[in-house]
Amino acid sequence: MADESNADDLGDDIGAEVSTGKKSGIKGAFPQLLKFILIGVVAVIFIVTIVVVTTAILNKGGKTPSQSIPISEEYTVKRESYDWYTSLDQIRTSTSDPVPASVSVTIALGYKKEDKAASTEITERRIEIIDFLRRFFSEQTVEDLRPQNEEVLRQQIRDQINDDILSNSRIRDVRFTGKDVVQQ
């Protein structure tokens, strides 16, 4: 009898282990899966909170990042392209200094692309433009002709040609294709 009771006890234990193994496999995986999903949700909430707080600290005053970075027109405005009138002769003259320097300049005049009226008028008034440029450079001093002053010179030339010589069109830009100032 003792053997039978031991056999029954062993049989119950074996059956209990098998049934417990099935319960821990199905019912044990669900809590594990739920635990990983919960950890993932908490991690996402934590990361979003950190990003929101960091963004708020960086953008003090409610400014968006695009408002806090100044954008210069130099980088946003497209520069217009021009046709160039390059048939002006080389201008040679002397400066107005007490000891005159020799000046030799070659200039190109820029006008709107495909503006036939500007090209025609510049060609018609070519001699007047050359005479003006010769007088303009003979009135300058060596100091006026320094490379740092070229932008001012270009604007003065452009404005005076537009105001005093051209009547039906406008030049948009003036460039020096050659400029030599030789002091004696």
PDB file of N, CA, C and O in Angstrom, residues 128-179:
ATOM      1  N   GLU A 128      30.696 109.454 -76.399  1.00  0.00           N
ATOM      2  CA  GLU A 128      30.375 110.283 -75.243  1.00  0.00           C
ATOM      3  C   GLU A 128      30.761 109.581 -73.942  1.00  0.00           C
ATOM      4  O   GLU A 128      31.261 110.215 -73.002  1.00  0.00           O
ATOM      5  N   ILE A 129      30.518 108.282 -73.883  1.00  0.00           N
ATOM      6  CA  ILE A 129      30.846 107.506 -72.675  1.00  0.00           C
ATOM      7  C   ILE A 129      32.363 107.466 -72.476  1.00  0.00           C
ATOM      8  O   ILE A 129      32.858 107.664 -71.359  1.00  0.00           O
ATOM      9  N   ILE A 130      33.115 107.257 -73.548  1.00  0.00           N
ATOM     10  CA  ILE A 130      34.583 107.220 -73.441  1.00  0.00           C
ATOM     11  C   ILE A 130      35.103 108.580 -72.981  1.00  0.00           C
ATOM     12  O   ILE A 130      35.977 108.665 -72.102  1.00  0.00           O
ATOM     13  N   ASP A 131      34.557 109.664 -73.555  1.00  0.00           N
ATOM     14  CA  ASP A 131      34.975 111.008 -73.154  1.00  0.00           C
ATOM     15  C   ASP A 131      34.647 111.263 -71.682  1.00  0.00           C
ATOM     16  O   ASP A 131      35.462 111.803 -70.937  1.00  0.00           O
ATOM     17  N   PHE A 132      33.448 110.863 -71.257  1.00  0.00           N
ATOM     18  CA  PHE A 132      33.077 111.021 -69.855  1.00  0.00           C
ATOM     19  C   PHE A 132      34.049 110.252 -68.948  1.00  0.00           C
ATOM     20  O   PHE A 132      34.509 110.777 -67.926  1.00  0.00           O
ATOM     21  N   LEU A 133      34.359 109.011 -69.289  1.00  0.00           N
ATOM     22  CA  LEU A 133      35.256 108.190 -68.455  1.00  0.00           C
ATOM     23  C   LEU A 133      36.651 108.798 -68.385  1.00  0.00           C
ATOM     24  O   LEU A 133      37.283 108.820 -67.316  1.00  0.00           O
ATOM     25  N   ARG A 134      37.141 109.344 -69.497  1.00  0.00           N
ATOM     26  CA  ARG A 134      38.457 109.991 -69.488  1.00  0.00           C
ATOM     27  C   ARG A 134      38.454 111.191 -68.540  1.00  0.00           C
ATOM     28  O   ARG A 134      39.343 111.342 -67.711  1.00  0.00           O
ATOM     29  N   ARG A 135      37.405 112.021 -68.628  1.00  0.00           N
ATOM     30  CA  ARG A 135      37.304 113.186 -67.726  1.00  0.00           C
ATOM     31  C   ARG A 135      37.136 112.744 -66.277  1.00  0.00           C
ATOM     32  O   ARG A 135      37.738 113.309 -65.374  1.00  0.00           O
ATOM     33  N   PHE A 136      36.312 111.710 -66.066  1.00  0.00           N
ATOM     34  CA  PHE A 136      36.047 111.221 -64.705  1.00  0.00           C
ATOM     35  C   PHE A 136      37.350 110.790 -64.031  1.00  0.00           C
ATOM     36  O   PHE A 136      37.630 111.179 -62.895  1.00  0.00           O
ATOM     37  N   PHE A 137      38.161 109.994 -64.726  1.00  0.00           N
ATOM     38  CA  PHE A 137      39.397 109.495 -64.115  1.00  0.00           C
ATOM     39  C   PHE A 137      40.474 110.569 -64.009  1.00  0.00           C
ATOM     40  O   PHE A 137      41.317 110.521 -63.117  1.00  0.00           O
ATOM     41  N   SER A 138      40.441 111.576 -64.873  1.00  0.00           N
ATOM     42  CA  SER A 138      41.437 112.656 -64.760  1.00  0.00           C
ATOM     43  C   SER A 138      41.126 113.575 -63.577  1.00  0.00           C
ATOM     44  O   SER A 138      42.008 114.288 -63.106  1.00  0.00           O
ATOM     45  N   GLU A 139      39.889 113.546 -63.081  1.00  0.00           N
ATOM     46  CA  GLU A 139      39.511 114.348 -61.913  1.00  0.00           C
ATOM     47  C   GLU A 139      39.793 113.617 -60.595  1.00  0.00           C
ATOM     48  O   GLU A 139      39.665 114.209 -59.525  1.00  0.00           O
ATOM     49  N   GLN A 140      40.161 112.357 -60.644  1.00  0.00           N
ATOM     50  CA  GLN A 140      40.406 111.559 -59.443  1.00  0.00           C
ATOM     51  C   GLN A 140      41.854 111.695 -58.993  1.00  0.00           C
ATOM     52  O   GLN A 140      42.728 112.040 -59.779  1.00  0.00           O
ATOM     53  N   THR A 141      42.066 111.389 -57.702  1.00  0.00           N
ATOM     54  CA  THR A 141      43.428 111.339 -57.173  1.00  0.00           C
ATOM     55  C   THR A 141      43.844 109.878 -57.039  1.00  0.00           C
ATOM     56  O   THR A 141      43.003 108.975 -57.156  1.00  0.00           O
ATOM     57  N   VAL A 142      45.109 109.652 -56.769  1.00  0.00           N
ATOM     58  CA  VAL A 142      45.600 108.286 -56.565  1.00  0.00           C
ATOM     59  C   VAL A 142      44.855 107.649 -55.390  1.00  0.00           C
ATOM     60  O   VAL A 142      44.502 106.466 -55.431  1.00  0.00           O
ATOM     61  N   GLU A 143      44.608 108.424 -54.358  1.00  0.00           N
ATOM     62  CA  GLU A 143      43.878 107.913 -53.175  1.00  0.00           C
ATOM     63  C   GLU A 143      42.464 107.467 -53.565  1.00  0.00           C
ATOM     64  O   GLU A 143      41.966 106.450 -53.079  1.00  0.00           O
ATOM     65  N   ASP A 144      41.802 108.211 -54.437  1.00  0.00           N
ATOM     66  CA  ASP A 144      40.443 107.853 -54.886  1.00  0.00           C
ATOM     67  C   ASP A 144      40.425 106.548 -55.671  1.00  0.00           C
ATOM     68  O   ASP A 144      39.412 105.852 -55.696  1.00  0.00           O
ATOM     69  N   LEU A 145      41.527 106.231 -56.309  1.00  0.00           N
ATOM     70  CA  LEU A 145      41.587 105.061 -57.192  1.00  0.00           C
ATOM     71  C   LEU A 145      42.080 103.793 -56.500  1.00  0.00           C
ATOM     72  O   LEU A 145      42.296 102.781 -57.154  1.00  0.00           O
ATOM     73  N   ARG A 146      42.247 103.833 -55.197  1.00  0.00           N
ATOM     74  CA  ARG A 146      42.677 102.645 -54.446  1.00  0.00           C
ATOM     75  C   ARG A 146      41.626 101.530 -54.569  1.00  0.00           C
ATOM     76  O   ARG A 146      40.438 101.807 -54.753  1.00  0.00           O
ATOM     77  N   PRO A 147      42.046 100.271 -54.472  1.00  0.00           N
ATOM     78  CA  PRO A 147      41.109  99.143 -54.595  1.00  0.00           C
ATOM     79  C   PRO A 147      39.942  99.198 -53.588  1.00  0.00           C
ATOM     80  O   PRO A 147      38.841  98.754 -53.908  1.00  0.00           O
ATOM     81  N   GLN A 148      40.166  99.754 -52.412  1.00  0.00           N
ATOM     82  CA  GLN A 148      39.095  99.834 -51.411  1.00  0.00           C
ATOM     83  C   GLN A 148      37.959 100.747 -51.883  1.00  0.00           C
ATOM     84  O   GLN A 148      36.842 100.633 -51.389  1.00  0.00           O
ATOM     85  N   ASN A 149      38.244 101.649 -52.802  1.00  0.00           N
ATOM     86  CA  ASN A 149      37.249 102.622 -53.253  1.00  0.00           C
ATOM     87  C   ASN A 149      36.575 102.225 -54.565  1.00  0.00           C
ATOM     88  O   ASN A 149      35.784 102.995 -55.104  1.00  0.00           O
ATOM     89  N   GLU A 150      36.845 101.061 -55.079  1.00  0.00           N
ATOM     90  CA  GLU A 150      36.312 100.672 -56.383  1.00  0.00           C
ATOM     91  C   GLU A 150      34.789 100.620 -56.406  1.00  0.00           C
ATOM     92  O   GLU A 150      34.172 101.003 -57.389  1.00  0.00           O
ATOM     93  N   GLU A 151      34.175 100.154 -55.334  1.00  0.00           N
ATOM     94  CA  GLU A 151      32.705 100.077 -55.296  1.00  0.00           C
ATOM     95  C   GLU A 151      32.097 101.469 -55.441  1.00  0.00           C
ATOM     96  O   GLU A 151      31.137 101.659 -56.191  1.00  0.00           O
ATOM     97  N   VAL A 152      32.660 102.456 -54.760  1.00  0.00           N
ATOM     98  CA  VAL A 152      32.164 103.829 -54.847  1.00  0.00           C
ATOM     99  C   VAL A 152      32.370 104.367 -56.261  1.00  0.00           C
ATOM    100  O   VAL A 152      31.463 104.993 -56.834  1.00  0.00           O
ATOM    101  N   LEU A 153      33.531 104.103 -56.840  1.00  0.00           N
ATOM    102  CA  LEU A 153      33.803 104.543 -58.210  1.00  0.00           C
ATOM    103  C   LEU A 153      32.808 103.930 -59.196  1.00  0.00           C
ATOM    104  O   LEU A 153      32.273 104.625 -60.072  1.00  0.00           O
ATOM    105  N   ARG A 154      32.546 102.655 -59.052  1.00  0.00           N
ATOM    106  CA  ARG A 154      31.620 101.970 -59.957  1.00  0.00           C
ATOM    107  C   ARG A 154      30.215 102.575 -59.861  1.00  0.00           C
ATOM    108  O   ARG A 154      29.550 102.783 -60.871  1.00  0.00           O
ATOM    109  N   GLN A 155      29.773 102.870 -58.635  1.00  0.00           N
ATOM    110  CA  GLN A 155      28.446 103.474 -58.460  1.00  0.00           C
ATOM    111  C   GLN A 155      28.385 104.881 -59.042  1.00  0.00           C
ATOM    112  O   GLN A 155      27.397 105.256 -59.681  1.00  0.00           O
ATOM    113  N   GLN A 156      29.443 105.662 -58.835  1.00  0.00           N
ATOM    114  CA  GLN A 156      29.471 107.016 -59.388  1.00  0.00           C
ATOM    115  C   GLN A 156      29.432 106.983 -60.913  1.00  0.00           C
ATOM    116  O   GLN A 156      28.688 107.742 -61.540  1.00  0.00           O
ATOM    117  N   ILE A 157      30.214 106.103 -61.501  1.00  0.00           N
ATOM    118  CA  ILE A 157      30.232 105.986 -62.961  1.00  0.00           C
ATOM    119  C   ILE A 157      28.857 105.576 -63.470  1.00  0.00           C
ATOM    120  O   ILE A 157      28.316 106.173 -64.417  1.00  0.00           O
ATOM    121  N   ARG A 158      28.263 104.562 -62.865  1.00  0.00           N
ATOM    122  CA  ARG A 158      26.941 104.084 -63.286  1.00  0.00           C
ATOM    123  C   ARG A 158      25.904 105.206 -63.201  1.00  0.00           C
ATOM    124  O   ARG A 158      25.161 105.457 -64.157  1.00  0.00           O
ATOM    125  N   ASP A 159      25.869 105.901 -62.061  1.00  0.00           N
ATOM    126  CA  ASP A 159      24.867 106.947 -61.869  1.00  0.00           C
ATOM    127  C   ASP A 159      25.058 108.103 -62.846  1.00  0.00           C
ATOM    128  O   ASP A 159      24.079 108.614 -63.413  1.00  0.00           O
ATOM    129  N   GLN A 160      26.292 108.524 -63.056  1.00  0.00           N
ATOM    130  CA  GLN A 160      26.526 109.654 -63.957  1.00  0.00           C
ATOM    131  C   GLN A 160      26.246 109.294 -65.414  1.00  0.00           C
ATOM    132  O   GLN A 160      25.709 110.113 -66.160  1.00  0.00           O
ATOM    133  N   ILE A 161      26.569 108.083 -65.826  1.00  0.00           N
ATOM    134  CA  ILE A 161      26.249 107.669 -67.204  1.00  0.00           C
ATOM    135  C   ILE A 161      24.731 107.615 -67.380  1.00  0.00           C
ATOM    136  O   ILE A 161      24.195 108.103 -68.385  1.00  0.00           O
ATOM    137  N   ASN A 162      24.027 107.043 -66.411  1.00  0.00           N
ATOM    138  CA  ASN A 162      22.564 106.956 -66.502  1.00  0.00           C
ATOM    139  C   ASN A 162      21.918 108.341 -66.500  1.00  0.00           C
ATOM    140  O   ASN A 162      20.969 108.590 -67.246  1.00  0.00           O
ATOM    141  N   ASP A 163      22.421 109.255 -65.658  1.00  0.00           N
ATOM    142  CA  ASP A 163      21.806 110.577 -65.527  1.00  0.00           C
ATOM    143  C   ASP A 163      22.186 111.524 -66.654  1.00  0.00           C
ATOM    144  O   ASP A 163      21.347 112.306 -67.118  1.00  0.00           O
ATOM    145  N   ASP A 164      23.443 111.508 -67.074  1.00  0.00           N
ATOM    146  CA  ASP A 164      23.938 112.537 -67.983  1.00  0.00           C
ATOM    147  C   ASP A 164      24.056 112.100 -69.450  1.00  0.00           C
ATOM    148  O   ASP A 164      24.028 112.951 -70.341  1.00  0.00           O
ATOM    149  N   ILE A 165      24.201 110.812 -69.713  1.00  0.00           N
ATOM    150  CA  ILE A 165      24.464 110.384 -71.090  1.00  0.00           C
ATOM    151  C   ILE A 165      23.294 109.596 -71.675  1.00  0.00           C
ATOM    152  O   ILE A 165      22.810 109.924 -72.760  1.00  0.00           O
ATOM    153  N   LEU A 166      22.841 108.569 -70.994  1.00  0.00           N
ATOM    154  CA  LEU A 166      21.771 107.724 -71.533  1.00  0.00           C
ATOM    155  C   LEU A 166      20.407 108.373 -71.271  1.00  0.00           C
ATOM    156  O   LEU A 166      20.185 108.968 -70.213  1.00  0.00           O
ATOM    157  N   SER A 167      19.499 108.208 -72.223  1.00  0.00           N
ATOM    158  CA  SER A 167      18.175 108.795 -72.027  1.00  0.00           C
ATOM    159  C   SER A 167      17.059 107.756 -72.086  1.00  0.00           C
ATOM    160  O   SER A 167      16.056 107.877 -71.383  1.00  0.00           O
ATOM    161  N   ASN A 168      17.202 106.722 -72.904  1.00  0.00           N
ATOM    162  CA  ASN A 168      16.133 105.738 -73.083  1.00  0.00           C
ATOM    163  C   ASN A 168      16.349 104.434 -72.326  1.00  0.00           C
ATOM    164  O   ASN A 168      15.465 103.594 -72.295  1.00  0.00           O
ATOM    165  N   SER A 169      17.516 104.239 -71.779  1.00  0.00           N
ATOM    166  CA  SER A 169      17.812 102.974 -71.107  1.00  0.00           C
ATOM    167  C   SER A 169      18.719 103.229 -69.910  1.00  0.00           C
ATOM    168  O   SER A 169      19.143 104.357 -69.674  1.00  0.00           O
ATOM    169  N   ARG A 170      18.998 102.180 -69.195  1.00  0.00           N
ATOM    170  CA  ARG A 170      19.813 102.282 -67.987  1.00  0.00           C
ATOM    171  C   ARG A 170      20.848 101.166 -67.976  1.00  0.00           C
ATOM    172  O   ARG A 170      20.559 100.033 -68.367  1.00  0.00           O
ATOM    173  N   ILE A 171      22.049 101.515 -67.499  1.00  0.00           N
ATOM    174  CA  ILE A 171      23.014 100.458 -67.223  1.00  0.00           C
ATOM    175  C   ILE A 171      22.815 100.064 -65.767  1.00  0.00           C
ATOM    176  O   ILE A 171      22.456 100.884 -64.918  1.00  0.00           O
ATOM    177  N   ARG A 172      23.004  98.801 -65.471  1.00  0.00           N
ATOM    178  CA  ARG A 172      22.746  98.276 -64.134  1.00  0.00           C
ATOM    179  C   ARG A 172      24.017  98.073 -63.323  1.00  0.00           C
ATOM    180  O   ARG A 172      23.987  98.066 -62.106  1.00  0.00           O
ATOM    181  N   ASP A 173      25.137  97.884 -64.014  1.00  0.00           N
ATOM    182  CA  ASP A 173      26.382  97.586 -63.312  1.00  0.00           C
ATOM    183  C   ASP A 173      27.564  98.065 -64.140  1.00  0.00           C
ATOM    184  O   ASP A 173      27.477  98.175 -65.361  1.00  0.00           O
ATOM    185  N   VAL A 174      28.642  98.360 -63.436  1.00  0.00           N
ATOM    186  CA  VAL A 174      29.898  98.761 -64.076  1.00  0.00           C
ATOM    187  C   VAL A 174      30.988  97.904 -63.459  1.00  0.00           C
ATOM    188  O   VAL A 174      31.054  97.756 -62.228  1.00  0.00           O
ATOM    189  N   ARG A 175      31.840  97.326 -64.284  1.00  0.00           N
ATOM    190  CA  ARG A 175      32.954  96.514 -63.795  1.00  0.00           C
ATOM    191  C   ARG A 175      34.240  96.947 -64.469  1.00  0.00           C
ATOM    192  O   ARG A 175      34.262  97.294 -65.651  1.00  0.00           O
ATOM    193  N   PHE A 176      35.310  96.910 -63.673  1.00  0.00           N
ATOM    194  CA  PHE A 176      36.636  97.198 -64.213  1.00  0.00           C
ATOM    195  C   PHE A 176      37.220  95.870 -64.702  1.00  0.00           C
ATOM    196  O   PHE A 176      37.416  94.951 -63.931  1.00  0.00           O
ATOM    197  N   THR A 177      37.495  95.788 -65.981  1.00  0.00           N
ATOM    198  CA  THR A 177      38.144  94.581 -66.498  1.00  0.00           C
ATOM    199  C   THR A 177      39.657  94.756 -66.502  1.00  0.00           C
ATOM    200  O   THR A 177      40.385  93.789 -66.684  1.00  0.00           O
ATOM    201  N   GLY A 178      40.095  95.988 -66.298  1.00  0.00           N
ATOM    202  CA  GLY A 178      41.507  96.270 -66.160  1.00  0.00           C
ATOM    203  C   GLY A 178      41.654  97.651 -65.538  1.00  0.00           C
ATOM    204  O   GLY A 178      40.919  98.571 -65.866  1.00  0.00           O
ATOM    205  N   LYS A 179      42.573  97.782 -64.600  1.00  0.00           N
ATOM    206  CA  LYS A 179      42.799  99.090 -63.956  1.00  0.00           C
ATOM    207  C   LYS A 179      44.227  99.140 -63.466  1.00  0.00           C
ATOM    208  O   LYS A 179      44.633  98.362 -62.614  1.00  0.00           O
TER     209      LYS A 179
END
